[in-house]
Coordinates of N, CA, C and O in Angstrom, one line a residue:
M1 N 14.3 8.2 -14.6 CA 13.9 7.4 -13.8 C 13.9 7.1 -13.3 O 13.1 6.0 -11.6
K2 N 14.7 7.9 -12.1 CA 14.9 8.1 -10.3 C 13.6 8.5 -9.8 O 13.5 8.0 -9.1
N3 N 13.1 9.2 -11.0 CA 11.6 9.5 -10.1 C 10.1 9.1 -9.7 O 8.7 9.0 -9.3
D4 N 10.3 7.1 -11.2 CA 9.4 6.9 -10.9 C 9.0 6.0 -9.7 O 9.5 5.9 -8.7
K5 N 7.9 5.8 -8.7 CA 7.6 5.2 -7.9 C 6.5 4.4 -8.4 O 6.0 4.0 -9.4
F6 N 7.1 2.9 -8.5 CA 6.3 1.2 -7.7 C 5.5 1.7 -6.3 O 5.9 1.2 -5.7
H7 N 4.4 0.7 -6.6 CA 3.3 0.1 -5.4 C 3.8 -1.6 -5.3 O 2.6 -1.7 -7.0
I8 N 3.8 -1.6 -4.4 CA 3.4 -3.3 -4.6 C 3.0 -3.8 -3.3 O 3.0 -2.8 -2.7
Y9 N 1.7 -4.9 -3.8 CA 0.6 -5.0 -2.8 C 0.9 -6.4 -2.5 O 1.3 -7.5 -2.3
L10 N 1.7 -6.8 -0.9 CA 2.3 -7.7 -0.5 C 1.6 -8.3 0.9 O 1.9 -7.3 1.6
D11 N 1.8 -9.7 1.4 CA 0.6 -9.9 2.2 C 2.1 -9.9 3.6 O 3.6 -9.9 3.2
D12 N 2.0 -10.3 4.5 CA 3.5 -10.3 5.9 C 3.8 -11.8 5.0 O 4.8 -11.5 6.1
D13 N 3.4 -13.0 4.8 CA 4.4 -13.8 4.1 C 5.6 -13.4 3.2 O 6.6 -13.5 2.6
E14 N 4.5 -13.0 1.6 CA 5.5 -11.7 1.1 C 6.5 -10.6 1.5 O 7.7 -11.2 0.8
Y15 N 6.8 -10.3 1.7 CA 6.5 -9.3 2.8 C 7.8 -10.3 3.0 O 9.1 -9.6 3.3
R16 N 7.9 -10.4 4.8 CA 9.5 -11.9 5.3 C 10.0 -12.0 4.5 O 11.2 -11.5 4.1
Q17 N 9.8 -12.1 3.3 CA 10.7 -13.5 2.3 C 11.5 -12.4 1.4 O 12.7 -12.5 1.3
V18 N 11.6 -10.7 1.0 CA 11.8 -10.5 0.3 C 12.6 -9.4 1.4 O 13.6 -9.3 0.3
V19 N 12.0 -9.1 2.2 CA 13.1 -8.8 3.5 C 14.2 -9.1 3.9 O 15.6 -9.9 3.8
Q20 N 13.9 -11.1 3.5 CA 15.4 -12.0 4.2 C 16.0 -12.0 2.6 O 17.7 -12.4 2.5
C21 N 15.7 -11.8 1.2 CA 16.3 -12.2 0.6 C 17.5 -10.9 0.2 O 18.2 -10.6 -0.5
L22 N 16.3 -10.1 0.6 CA 17.8 -8.4 -0.1 C 18.5 -9.4 1.0 O 19.7 -8.5 1.4
I23 N 18.0 -9.5 2.6 CA 19.4 -9.9 3.6 C 20.0 -10.3 2.9 O 21.7 -10.6 2.9
S24 N 20.2 -11.9 2.3 CA 20.2 -13.0 1.6 C 21.6 -12.0 1.3 O 23.2 -12.5 0.8
L25 N 21.0 -11.1 -0.3 CA 22.2 -10.9 -1.2 C 23.4 -10.0 -0.7 O 24.4 -9.4 -1.4
K26 N 22.9 -9.1 -0.3 CA 23.9 -8.4 0.9 C 25.5 -9.5 1.9 O 26.2 -9.0 1.7
N27 N 25.2 -9.9 3.1 CA 25.4 -11.6 2.9 C 26.8 -11.9 1.7 O 28.1 -12.1 1.8
A28 N 25.9 -11.9 0.9 CA 26.2 -12.4 0.1 C 27.4 -11.1 -0.4 O 28.9 -12.0 -1.3
L29 N 26.9 -10.4 -1.0 CA 28.2 -9.3 -2.1 C 28.7 -9.1 -0.4 O 30.4 -9.0 -0.5
I30 N 28.4 -8.9 1.4 CA 30.4 -8.8 1.5 C 30.8 -9.9 1.6 O 32.3 -9.9 2.2
E31 N 30.5 -11.4 1.8 CA 32.0 -12.1 1.8 C 32.2 -11.6 0.4 O 33.9 -12.3 0.0
Q32 N 32.6 -11.8 -0.8 CA 32.7 -11.1 -1.8 C 33.4 -9.9 -2.1 O 34.8 -9.8 -2.8
G33 N 32.9 -9.0 -1.0 CA 34.9 -8.2 -0.5 C 34.0 -7.0 -1.6 O 34.1 -5.3 -2.1
R34 N 32.7 -6.6 -1.7 CA 32.0 -5.9 -2.6 C 30.6 -4.7 -2.1 O 30.4 -5.4 -0.2
Y35 N 30.2 -3.6 -1.8 CA 29.9 -2.7 -2.0 C 28.1 -3.0 -1.1 O 28.4 -3.7 -2.6
T36 N 28.0 -2.9 -0.4 CA 26.4 -3.2 -0.5 C 26.1 -1.4 -0.2 O 24.4 -1.8 0.1
D37 N 25.5 -0.2 -0.7 CA 25.4 0.5 -0.5 C 23.6 0.7 -1.2 O 23.4 0.6 -1.0
A38 N 24.0 -0.2 -2.4 CA 22.8 0.7 -3.1 C 20.9 -1.2 -2.6 O 20.4 -0.6 -2.1
V39 N 21.9 -2.3 -1.7 CA 21.3 -3.2 -1.3 C 20.5 -1.9 0.0 O 19.9 -2.3 0.8
D40 N 21.7 -1.8 0.7 CA 21.2 -0.7 2.3 C 20.3 0.5 1.4 O 19.5 0.0 3.0
E41 N 20.3 0.5 0.8 CA 19.3 1.5 0.1 C 17.7 1.2 0.5 O 16.4 1.4 0.9
V42 N 18.0 0.4 -1.2 CA 17.2 -0.2 -1.1 C 15.5 -0.7 0.2 O 14.7 -0.9 0.1
L43 N 17.2 -2.1 1.1 CA 16.2 -2.0 2.4 C 16.3 -1.4 3.4 O 14.7 -1.5 3.7
I44 N 16.9 -0.1 3.2 CA 16.3 0.5 3.9 C 14.9 0.8 3.8 O 13.5 1.6 4.7
K45 N 15.1 1.7 2.2 CA 13.8 2.3 1.4 C 12.4 1.2 1.8 O 10.7 1.4 2.0
F46 N 13.0 -0.4 1.8 CA 11.7 -1.0 2.0 C 11.1 -1.0 3.2 O 9.6 -1.9 3.6
T47 N 11.3 -1.4 4.4 CA 11.2 -1.7 5.3 C 10.3 0.3 5.9 O 9.7 -0.3 6.5
K48 N 11.0 0.9 5.9 CA 10.1 2.0 5.8 C 9.0 2.8 5.2 O 8.4 3.4 5.3
A49 N 8.9 1.6 4.7 CA 7.4 2.1 3.5 C 6.2 1.7 4.2 O 6.2 1.1 5.2
R50 N 4.9 2.5 4.3 CA 4.3 3.4 4.8 C 3.4 1.5 5.0 O 4.0 1.3 3.2
K51 N 2.9 1.4 5.0 CA 1.8 -0.9 4.9 C 0.5 0.5 5.2 O 0.1 1.1 5.6
K52 N -0.5 -0.5 3.9 CA -1.5 -0.2 4.2 C -2.8 -0.8 3.7 O -2.0 -1.9 2.6
K53 N -3.5 -1.7 4.2 CA -4.3 -2.4 4.4 C -6.1 -2.5 2.6 O -5.5 -1.2 2.7
V54 N -5.4 -3.2 2.0 CA -6.7 -3.2 0.7 C -7.0 -4.2 0.7 O -7.0 -5.3 1.0
A55 N -7.8 -3.7 0.5 CA -9.8 -4.6 0.7 C -9.4 -5.4 -1.2 O -8.9 -4.9 -2.1
V56 N -8.9 -6.7 -0.7 CA -9.4 -7.6 -2.2 C -9.7 -7.6 -2.7 O -10.8 -8.7 -2.0
Q57 N -10.8 -8.0 -3.9 CA -12.0 -8.6 -4.9 C -12.2 -9.1 -5.7 O -11.6 -9.6 -6.4
Y58 N -11.9 -9.9 -5.5 CA -11.8 -11.8 -6.1 C -12.7 -11.8 -7.3 O -14.5 -12.1 -6.3
I59 N -13.4 -11.2 -8.9 CA -14.1 -11.9 -9.6 C -13.9 -12.9 -10.6 O -13.7 -13.9 -10.8

């Protein structure tokens, strides 16, 4: 499972919403006094991910 790769295609609004949700989750964990290492790792991977433009065809 650790070596599985996933591809998600998001527009700008969806990308922004995912980042905001991850930051909100991190803040909630900090308020509870819990570790945020996993959320930090996902947030870093998500923001460093290569962005690719894809043409979408509607049938």
